[in-house]
mmCIF file of C-alpha atoms in Angstrom:
data_model
loop_
_atom_site.group_PDB
_atom_site.id
_atom_site.type_symbol
_atom_site.label_atom_id
_atom_site.label_comp_id
_atom_site.label_asym_id
_atom_site.label_seq_id
_atom_site.Cartn_x
_atom_site.Cartn_y
_atom_site.Cartn_z
ATOM 1 C CA MET A 209 22.494 16.152 30.943
ATOM 2 C CA THR A 210 19.236 14.417 31.499
ATOM 3 C CA ASP A 211 17.607 12.869 28.626
ATOM 4 C CA PRO A 212 13.961 14.208 28.529
ATOM 5 C CA ALA A 213 12.829 12.653 25.094
ATOM 6 C CA PRO A 214 13.140 9.029 23.847
ATOM 7 C CA PHE A 215 13.394 9.253 20.433
ATOM 8 C CA ALA A 216 17.294 9.354 20.053
ATOM 9 C CA PHE A 217 17.617 13.007 21.445
ATOM 10 C CA VAL A 218 20.819 14.293 22.262
ATOM 11 C CA GLU A 219 23.298 17.977 22.028
ATOM 12 C CA ALA A 220 25.382 18.288 19.967
ATOM 13 C CA GLY A 221 29.034 16.969 21.267
ATOM 14 C CA ALA A 222 27.289 14.845 23.967
ATOM 15 C CA ASP A 223 28.846 11.993 24.257
ATOM 16 C CA ALA A 224 25.519 10.070 23.332
ATOM 17 C CA ALA A 225 25.409 11.712 19.832
ATOM 18 C CA CYS A 226 26.840 8.751 17.533
ATOM 19 C CA ARG A 227 25.031 6.020 19.606
ATOM 20 C CA ALA A 228 21.537 5.188 18.718
ATOM 21 C CA ALA A 229 19.171 2.474 20.235
ATOM 22 C CA LEU A 230 19.946 -0.131 17.471
ATOM 23 C CA ASP A 231 22.962 -0.854 15.271
ATOM 24 C CA ARG A 232 21.375 -0.254 11.858
ATOM 25 C CA ALA A 233 23.344 -3.155 10.400
ATOM 26 C CA ASP A 234 22.656 -2.304 6.898
ATOM 27 C CA ARG A 235 25.426 -5.451 6.394
ATOM 28 C CA LEU A 236 23.144 -7.707 6.809
ATOM 29 C CA ARG A 237 20.569 -5.896 5.126
ATOM 30 C CA ASP A 238 21.602 -7.874 1.804
ATOM 31 C CA ASP A 239 21.298 -10.947 3.201
ATOM 32 C CA ALA A 240 18.278 -13.003 3.639
ATOM 33 C CA ALA A 241 19.663 -15.861 4.474
ATOM 34 C CA ALA A 242 21.517 -13.949 7.936
ATOM 35 C CA LEU A 243 18.105 -12.615 8.289
ATOM 36 C CA ALA A 244 16.564 -15.410 8.242
ATOM 37 C CA ALA A 245 18.020 -17.081 10.794
ATOM 38 C CA LEU A 246 17.974 -14.123 13.083
ATOM 39 C CA TRP A 247 14.148 -14.305 13.004
ATOM 40 C CA PRO A 248 13.729 -17.144 15.235
ATOM 41 C CA GLN A 249 15.049 -15.406 18.752
ATOM 42 C CA ALA A 250 14.825 -12.098 17.418
ATOM 43 C CA ARG A 251 12.064 -9.546 19.151
ATOM 44 C CA VAL A 252 9.107 -8.300 16.750
ATOM 45 C CA ILE A 253 7.556 -5.345 17.078
ATOM 46 C CA LEU A 254 3.850 -5.879 15.838
ATOM 47 C CA LEU A 255 2.207 -2.555 14.716
ATOM 48 C CA ASP A 256 -1.611 -2.824 13.639
ATOM 49 C CA GLU A 257 -3.484 -0.935 10.779
ATOM 50 C CA GLN A 258 -3.334 2.793 13.256
ATOM 51 C CA GLY A 259 0.126 2.162 13.900
ATOM 52 C CA HIS A 260 -0.055 1.047 17.066
ATOM 53 C CA ALA A 261 2.201 -1.245 18.711
ATOM 54 C CA LEU A 262 1.223 -4.185 20.749
ATOM 55 C CA ALA A 263 1.134 -4.580 24.600
ATOM 56 C CA ASP A 264 0.477 -6.342 27.311
ATOM 57 C CA ALA A 265 -2.238 -5.856 29.855
ATOM 58 C CA ASP A 266 0.051 -2.874 31.585
ATOM 59 C CA GLY A 267 0.522 -1.125 28.267
ATOM 60 C CA ARG A 268 4.374 -2.163 28.448
ATOM 61 C CA LEU A 269 5.858 -3.203 24.577
ATOM 62 C CA CYS A 270 4.727 -6.651 23.386
ATOM 63 C CA ALA A 271 7.449 -7.752 21.253
ATOM 64 C CA PRO A 272 7.084 -11.656 21.046
ATOM 65 C CA ARG A 273 10.042 -13.942 19.454
ATOM 66 C CA GLY A 274 10.038 -14.374 15.519
ATOM 67 C CA ALA A 275 9.239 -18.150 16.179
ATOM 68 C CA GLN A 276 6.436 -17.264 18.445
ATOM 69 C CA VAL A 277 4.849 -14.395 15.323
ATOM 70 C CA SER A 278 5.633 -16.447 11.889
ATOM 71 C CA GLU A 279 8.368 -18.992 10.284
ATOM 72 C CA GLY A 280 9.949 -16.001 9.122
ATOM 73 C CA PRO A 281 10.595 -12.649 7.952
ATOM 74 C CA GLY A 282 8.557 -13.487 5.178
ATOM 75 C CA GLY A 283 9.075 -12.684 1.467
ATOM 76 C CA ALA A 284 9.356 -9.084 -0.357
ATOM 77 C CA GLY A 285 10.837 -7.130 3.119
ATOM 78 C CA ALA A 286 7.476 -8.100 4.505
ATOM 79 C CA GLY A 287 8.920 -7.957 8.324
ATOM 80 C CA VAL A 288 11.409 -5.192 8.064
ATOM 81 C CA PHE A 289 14.820 -5.620 9.821
ATOM 82 C CA LEU A 290 15.217 -2.466 12.772
ATOM 83 C CA GLY A 291 18.705 -3.824 13.446
ATOM 84 C CA LEU A 292 20.938 -5.323 16.496
ATOM 85 C CA ASP A 293 20.687 -4.663 19.992
ATOM 86 C CA ALA A 294 23.930 -4.155 22.376
ATOM 87 C CA ASP A 295 23.517 -7.611 23.246
ATOM 88 C CA GLY A 296 23.398 -8.859 19.493
ATOM 89 C CA GLY A 297 19.869 -9.610 19.637
ATOM 90 C CA ALA A 298 17.814 -9.266 16.252
ATOM 91 C CA TRP A 299 14.374 -6.634 16.005
ATOM 92 C CA PHE A 300 12.163 -6.617 13.132
ATOM 93 C CA ALA A 301 8.934 -4.931 12.652
ATOM 94 C CA LEU A 302 5.961 -6.381 11.249
ATOM 95 C CA ASP A 303 2.311 -5.645 10.498
ATOM 96 C CA ALA A 304 -0.006 -7.150 13.226
ATOM 97 C CA ALA A 305 -2.246 -8.431 10.392
ATOM 98 C CA LEU A 306 0.377 -10.675 8.968
ATOM 99 C CA ALA A 307 1.326 -12.173 12.635
ATOM 100 C CA ALA A 308 -0.220 -15.143 14.185
ATOM 101 C CA PHE A 309 -0.034 -13.236 17.267
ATOM 102 C CA ARG A 310 -2.222 -11.275 19.252
ATOM 103 C CA ALA A 311 -2.135 -9.296 22.862
ATOM 104 C CA PRO A 312 -4.283 -7.475 24.802
ATOM 105 C CA ARG A 313 -3.576 -4.041 24.019
ATOM 106 C CA THR A 314 -1.746 -1.519 21.758
ATOM 107 C CA LEU A 315 -0.670 1.818 22.347
ATOM 108 C CA ASP A 316 0.189 4.850 20.404
ATOM 109 C CA LEU A 317 3.675 6.246 19.920
ATOM 110 C CA ARG A 318 3.022 9.431 21.936
ATOM 111 C CA SER A 319 1.607 7.478 24.476
ATOM 112 C CA ALA A 320 4.484 4.632 24.379
ATOM 113 C CA ALA A 321 7.229 8.143 24.576
ATOM 114 C CA ALA A 322 6.184 9.196 27.753
ATOM 115 C CA LEU A 323 5.473 6.015 29.426
ATOM 116 C CA TRP A 324 8.350 3.515 27.875
ATOM 117 C CA PRO A 325 11.880 3.207 28.529
ATOM 118 C CA ALA A 326 13.338 5.494 25.875
ATOM 119 C CA PHE A 327 14.975 2.162 24.033
ATOM 120 C CA ASP A 328 11.738 0.581 23.443
ATOM 121 C CA ALA A 329 9.713 3.840 22.547
ATOM 122 C CA SER A 330 13.037 4.681 20.376
ATOM 123 C CA VAL A 331 12.741 1.204 17.884
ATOM 124 C CA PHE A 332 9.139 1.757 18.420
ATOM 125 C CA ALA A 333 9.319 4.949 16.792
ATOM 126 C CA GLN A 334 12.160 4.111 14.102
ATOM 127 C CA ALA A 335 8.954 0.946 13.673
ATOM 128 C CA ARG A 336 6.514 3.338 12.974
ATOM 129 C CA ALA A 337 8.103 5.502 10.837
ATOM 130 C CA MET A 338 9.292 2.917 8.716
ATOM 131 C CA GLN A 339 5.813 1.563 8.422
ATOM 132 C CA HIS A 340 4.440 5.192 7.051
ATOM 133 C CA TRP A 341 6.975 5.499 4.433
ATOM 134 C CA ARG A 342 6.424 1.454 3.078
ATOM 135 C CA ARG A 343 2.553 2.604 3.140
ATOM 136 C CA ARG A 344 2.583 5.050 1.143
ATOM 137 C CA HIS A 345 5.113 4.188 -1.104
ATOM 138 C CA ARG A 346 3.637 1.752 -3.087
ATOM 139 C CA HIS A 347 3.362 2.055 -6.416
ATOM 140 C CA CYS A 348 6.875 4.264 -8.149
ATOM 141 C CA GLY A 349 6.648 8.202 -8.255
ATOM 142 C CA VAL A 350 8.034 7.746 -12.043
ATOM 143 C CA CYS A 351 6.304 5.675 -13.368
ATOM 144 C CA GLY A 352 3.493 4.292 -11.505
ATOM 145 C CA GLY A 353 4.610 0.901 -11.273
ATOM 146 C CA GLU A 354 4.219 -1.322 -8.189
ATOM 147 C CA VAL A 355 6.818 -1.175 -5.277
ATOM 148 C CA ALA A 356 8.276 -3.781 -3.992
ATOM 149 C CA PHE A 357 10.622 -3.825 -1.295
ATOM 150 C CA ALA A 358 13.913 -5.474 -0.376
ATOM 151 C CA ARG A 359 17.206 -5.231 1.379
ATOM 152 C CA GLY A 360 15.710 -5.829 5.213
ATOM 153 C CA GLY A 361 12.661 -3.939 3.918
ATOM 154 C CA TRP A 362 14.625 -0.611 3.064
ATOM 155 C CA LEU A 363 14.240 -0.264 -0.136
ATOM 156 C CA GLY A 364 11.720 -0.270 -2.395
ATOM 157 C CA ARG A 365 12.066 -1.130 -6.141
ATOM 158 C CA CYS A 366 9.704 -0.394 -9.295
ATOM 159 C CA ALA A 367 8.937 -3.488 -10.746
ATOM 160 C CA ARG A 368 8.397 -1.820 -13.904
ATOM 161 C CA CYS A 369 10.896 0.811 -14.705
ATOM 162 C CA GLU A 370 13.215 -0.458 -11.870
ATOM 163 C CA ALA A 371 13.769 2.571 -10.044
ATOM 164 C CA GLU A 372 14.813 2.699 -6.406
ATOM 165 C CA HIS A 373 13.070 4.181 -3.398
ATOM 166 C CA TYR A 374 13.786 5.170 -0.059
ATOM 167 C CA PRO A 375 12.814 5.813 3.255
ATOM 168 C CA ARG A 376 12.509 9.326 3.503
ATOM 169 C CA THR A 377 13.199 12.082 6.235
ATOM 170 C CA ASP A 378 12.204 15.812 6.370
ATOM 171 C CA PRO A 379 14.018 18.329 8.136
ATOM 172 C CA ALA A 380 12.772 21.076 10.739
ATOM 173 C CA VAL A 381 14.168 23.802 12.051
ATOM 174 C CA ILE A 382 12.526 24.244 15.969
ATOM 175 C CA VAL A 383 13.785 27.587 17.167
ATOM 176 C CA ALA A 384 13.959 28.852 20.925
ATOM 177 C CA VAL A 385 14.145 32.734 20.091
ATOM 178 C CA SER A 386 14.744 35.554 21.970
ATOM 179 C CA ASP A 387 15.083 39.309 21.946
ATOM 180 C CA GLY A 388 17.792 39.116 25.282
ATOM 181 C CA GLU A 389 15.270 39.816 27.363
ATOM 182 C CA ARG A 390 11.985 37.779 26.477
ATOM 183 C CA LEU A 391 10.777 34.321 24.437
ATOM 184 C CA LEU A 392 8.999 34.101 21.728
ATOM 185 C CA LEU A 393 6.142 31.339 21.888
ATOM 186 C CA GLY A 394 3.075 30.814 18.932
ATOM 187 C CA ARG A 395 0.857 28.465 19.275
ATOM 188 C CA GLN A 396 -1.753 27.097 16.286
ATOM 189 C CA ARG A 397 -5.141 26.546 15.968
ATOM 190 C CA SER A 398 -5.874 22.893 16.092
ATOM 191 C CA TRP A 399 -3.281 22.202 19.635
ATOM 192 C CA PRO A 400 -5.246 21.599 22.922
ATOM 193 C CA PRO A 401 -6.298 25.185 24.482
ATOM 194 C CA ARG A 402 -3.242 27.001 26.425
ATOM 195 C CA ARG A 403 -1.029 25.396 24.041
ATOM 196 C CA TRP A 404 1.960 27.364 23.651
ATOM 197 C CA SER A 405 5.349 26.158 21.930
ATOM 198 C CA VAL A 406 8.337 27.604 20.317
ATOM 199 C CA LEU A 407 8.486 28.026 16.049
ATOM 200 C CA ALA A 408 9.500 25.504 13.264
ATOM 201 C CA GLY A 409 9.364 24.890 9.868
ATOM 202 C CA PHE A 410 10.378 22.920 7.319
ATOM 203 C CA VAL A 411 13.635 23.042 5.177
ATOM 204 C CA GLU A 412 12.964 24.336 1.457
ATOM 205 C CA PRO A 413 14.961 23.500 -1.204
ATOM 206 C CA GLY A 414 18.411 25.588 -1.326
ATOM 207 C CA GLU A 415 17.916 26.753 1.717
ATOM 208 C CA THR A 416 20.968 26.399 4.708
ATOM 209 C CA LEU A 417 19.159 25.155 8.415
ATOM 210 C CA GLU A 418 19.953 29.028 9.251
ATOM 211 C CA GLN A 419 18.382 30.258 6.028
ATOM 212 C CA THR A 420 15.582 28.932 7.169
ATOM 213 C CA VAL A 421 15.596 29.519 10.751
ATOM 214 C CA ALA A 422 15.497 33.330 9.617
ATOM 215 C CA ARG A 423 12.692 33.057 6.804
ATOM 216 C CA GLU A 424 10.109 30.561 9.083
ATOM 217 C CA VAL A 425 10.626 33.279 12.084
ATOM 218 C CA LEU A 426 9.619 36.136 10.130
ATOM 219 C CA GLU A 427 7.108 34.081 8.138
ATOM 220 C CA GLU A 428 5.151 33.211 11.425
ATOM 221 C CA THR A 429 5.770 36.215 13.752
ATOM 222 C CA GLY A 430 6.821 39.015 11.761
ATOM 223 C CA VAL A 431 10.280 39.233 14.229
ATOM 224 C CA ARG A 432 13.830 39.486 12.491
ATOM 225 C CA VAL A 433 16.830 36.699 13.533
ATOM 226 C CA ARG A 434 19.976 38.524 13.912
ATOM 227 C CA ARG A 435 21.716 35.124 14.834
ATOM 228 C CA CYS A 436 21.232 32.165 15.914
ATOM 229 C CA ARG A 437 23.119 28.550 16.818
ATOM 230 C CA TYR A 438 22.512 25.226 16.755
ATOM 231 C CA LEU A 439 21.908 23.194 19.882
ATOM 232 C CA ALA A 440 20.812 19.374 19.545
ATOM 233 C CA SER A 441 18.428 17.599 16.843
ATOM 234 C CA GLN A 442 15.371 14.766 17.524
ATOM 235 C CA PRO A 443 13.634 12.592 15.046
ATOM 236 C CA TRP A 444 9.931 13.509 15.649
ATOM 237 C CA PRO A 445 8.427 10.094 13.972
ATOM 238 C CA PHE A 446 4.915 11.825 13.675
ATOM 239 C CA PRO A 447 4.982 10.313 10.143
ATOM 240 C CA GLY A 448 8.757 11.463 9.183
ATOM 241 C CA SER A 449 10.630 14.724 10.565
ATOM 242 C CA LEU A 450 13.875 15.017 11.813
ATOM 243 C CA MET A 451 13.857 18.387 14.098
ATOM 244 C CA LEU A 452 16.988 20.525 13.836
ATOM 245 C CA GLY A 453 17.154 22.614 17.676
ATOM 246 C CA PHE A 454 18.278 26.318 17.595
ATOM 247 C CA VAL A 455 18.756 29.154 19.766
ATOM 248 C CA ALA A 456 18.158 32.195 18.019
ATOM 249 C CA ALA A 457 18.726 36.040 19.281
ATOM 250 C CA ALA A 458 16.581 38.394 17.248
ATOM 251 C CA GLU A 459 15.265 41.651 17.130
ATOM 252 C CA PRO A 460 12.667 43.361 19.682
ATOM 253 C CA ASP A 461 10.210 43.900 17.131
ATOM 254 C CA ALA A 462 5.912 43.743 17.440
ATOM 255 C CA ALA A 463 4.992 40.051 17.131
ATOM 256 C CA ARG A 464 2.083 38.960 14.925
ATOM 257 C CA ALA A 465 0.850 35.950 14.055
ATOM 258 C CA GLY A 466 1.076 34.847 10.259
ATOM 259 C CA ASP A 467 -0.880 32.025 8.195
ATOM 260 C CA GLU A 468 0.038 29.357 10.001
ATOM 261 C CA LEU A 469 -0.353 30.379 13.349
ATOM 262 C CA GLU A 470 -3.344 31.289 15.558
ATOM 263 C CA GLU A 471 -0.986 33.855 17.860
ATOM 264 C CA ALA A 472 2.136 34.612 18.341
ATOM 265 C CA ARG A 473 3.561 36.789 21.126
ATOM 266 C CA TRP A 474 6.237 37.654 23.678
ATOM 267 C CA PHE A 475 6.904 35.949 27.583
ATOM 268 C CA THR A 476 9.122 37.235 30.103
ATOM 269 C CA ARG A 477 10.858 34.825 32.122
ATOM 270 C CA GLU A 478 8.215 34.833 34.335
ATOM 271 C CA ASP A 479 5.486 34.337 32.038
ATOM 272 C CA VAL A 480 7.258 31.040 30.898
ATOM 273 C CA LEU A 481 8.482 29.673 34.362
ATOM 274 C CA ALA A 482 4.770 30.371 35.324
ATOM 275 C CA ALA A 483 3.771 27.721 32.638
ATOM 276 C CA SER A 484 6.486 25.004 32.924
ATOM 277 C CA ALA A 485 5.537 25.325 36.619
ATOM 278 C CA ARG A 486 1.588 24.416 35.625
ATOM 279 C CA GLY A 487 3.188 21.322 33.568
ATOM 280 C CA GLU A 488 1.568 19.807 30.195
ATOM 281 C CA TRP A 489 -1.935 20.169 30.841
ATOM 282 C CA GLY A 490 -1.882 22.585 34.059
ATOM 283 C CA GLY A 491 -1.682 21.327 37.684
ATOM 284 C CA ALA A 492 -4.093 20.789 40.978
ATOM 285 C CA ASP A 493 -3.733 24.443 41.567
ATOM 286 C CA ASP A 494 -3.949 25.860 38.010
ATOM 287 C CA ASP A 495 -5.993 28.972 37.475
ATOM 288 C CA GLY A 496 -7.256 27.614 34.028
ATOM 289 C CA GLU A 497 -6.326 30.381 32.601
ATOM 290 C CA GLY A 498 -2.460 30.886 31.951
ATOM 291 C CA PRO A 499 -0.593 29.429 28.808
ATOM 292 C CA VAL A 500 0.932 25.616 28.863
ATOM 293 C CA LEU A 501 4.023 24.354 27.140
ATOM 294 C CA SER A 502 5.056 21.967 24.793
ATOM 295 C CA PRO A 503 5.117 17.926 25.957
ATOM 296 C CA GLY A 504 7.846 16.866 27.948
ATOM 297 C CA ILE A 505 8.988 14.752 25.601
ATOM 298 C CA SER A 506 9.965 17.127 22.901
ATOM 299 C CA ILE A 507 12.948 18.927 21.874
ATOM 300 C CA SER A 508 10.505 22.223 22.291
ATOM 301 C CA ARG A 509 10.021 21.846 25.752
ATOM 302 C CA TRP A 510 13.909 20.908 25.653
ATOM 303 C CA LEU A 511 14.792 24.586 24.097
ATOM 304 C CA ILE A 512 12.251 26.174 26.076
ATOM 305 C CA GLY A 513 14.341 24.709 29.784
ATOM 306 C CA ARG A 514 17.671 26.196 27.724
ATOM 307 C CA TRP A 515 16.244 29.695 27.577
ATOM 308 C CA LEU A 516 15.275 29.612 31.165
ATOM 309 C CA ALA A 517 18.772 28.000 31.773
ATOM 310 C CA GLY A 518 20.488 30.827 29.938
ATOM 311 C CA GLU A 519 20.904 29.640 26.888
ATOM 312 C CA ARG A 520 21.661 32.966 24.484
ATOM 313 C CA ALA A 521 22.852 32.419 21.004
#
C-alpha cells in the first residue's frame, strides 16, 4: 500500500508491519559506556518547552551530532536513547534547554508529520512522546517521591520507595462504521468548522477491543454494532495513544450525538466522495458549506478511504 501517514502506520499483515523507523536496541539501554561512546556521532533531536523540534531555515529537521550539542548524553537519563537507524547510527532526544546548540526555527509535530519524510517524522514522534511522559512523571505515583530516569531514559525509578515506572501508551479504537450503504461520521465541538471523522474512543479496563468498538459507537451515536474487524494501527503521539483501526457493520439506527460529540450522522458514498474532494480545509472551488474530512496524516482518513474502496466488516 501507499503509506499516507508518517507515524509507523501499517496495515495488518503488511510486509512492513514488523519494521520500525529505528531499531529500539533495548540491549544498549543498560550500557552507559556504550551510549556514551555512541553520543559524539549520534544524531540528536532537540525539543523545546512546547515539544517542538529544532529545524533549519527551510523547516527541515535539524538534528546535530552529539559532539555539537554537549560532551555526553548527561546523567540520570537526560538524553533519551531512541535507537539505531539502518546504518547503525544512534539517535537521541534531549531538551533543547540542556544543549549548547541553536537553530533558526522550530516545528510542531503535526506540521512535521505533513512536511517531513516519514523517517524524520516517526523519530520526532517517538522523541515527543518520551518527553511528554517524562515531564509528567517526575514524582512517584505510589509514594510521591522524586523519580530519576535510567536505562537510556526509558525507566523511571523512585528514589524513596524504588517503585519503577515505564512509558505508557493508551490504547484507543478508531472505527469506520457502515450500515452497508452509508458511513457513520461524527464531529466534536472543538474541531475546526465542517470537520468530520470516524468514531474513536479509549479502551477501558477489562474490555476487549471489539467490546470497546461496540460500546463507544453506541455511547457516542446510539448505533448498534453487529460485528467488526481489525485493519491497521497507528501511534498517535498527541500525546501518547495507539490507534487501533477497525471497520464495523452496524444496524441502520438513527444516529444521535452523545455527550462527546456535537453531531453524528450517516453519510452516503456520494457525500463522502464530495467531502474527500474538498481536501482537509476546502479547495479553491469549495462553496464553504459541505463537510471536510480528517487530515491525510491520520488513520481516520485512511479508514474512510478504505470504506470508499469497498472495505467492509
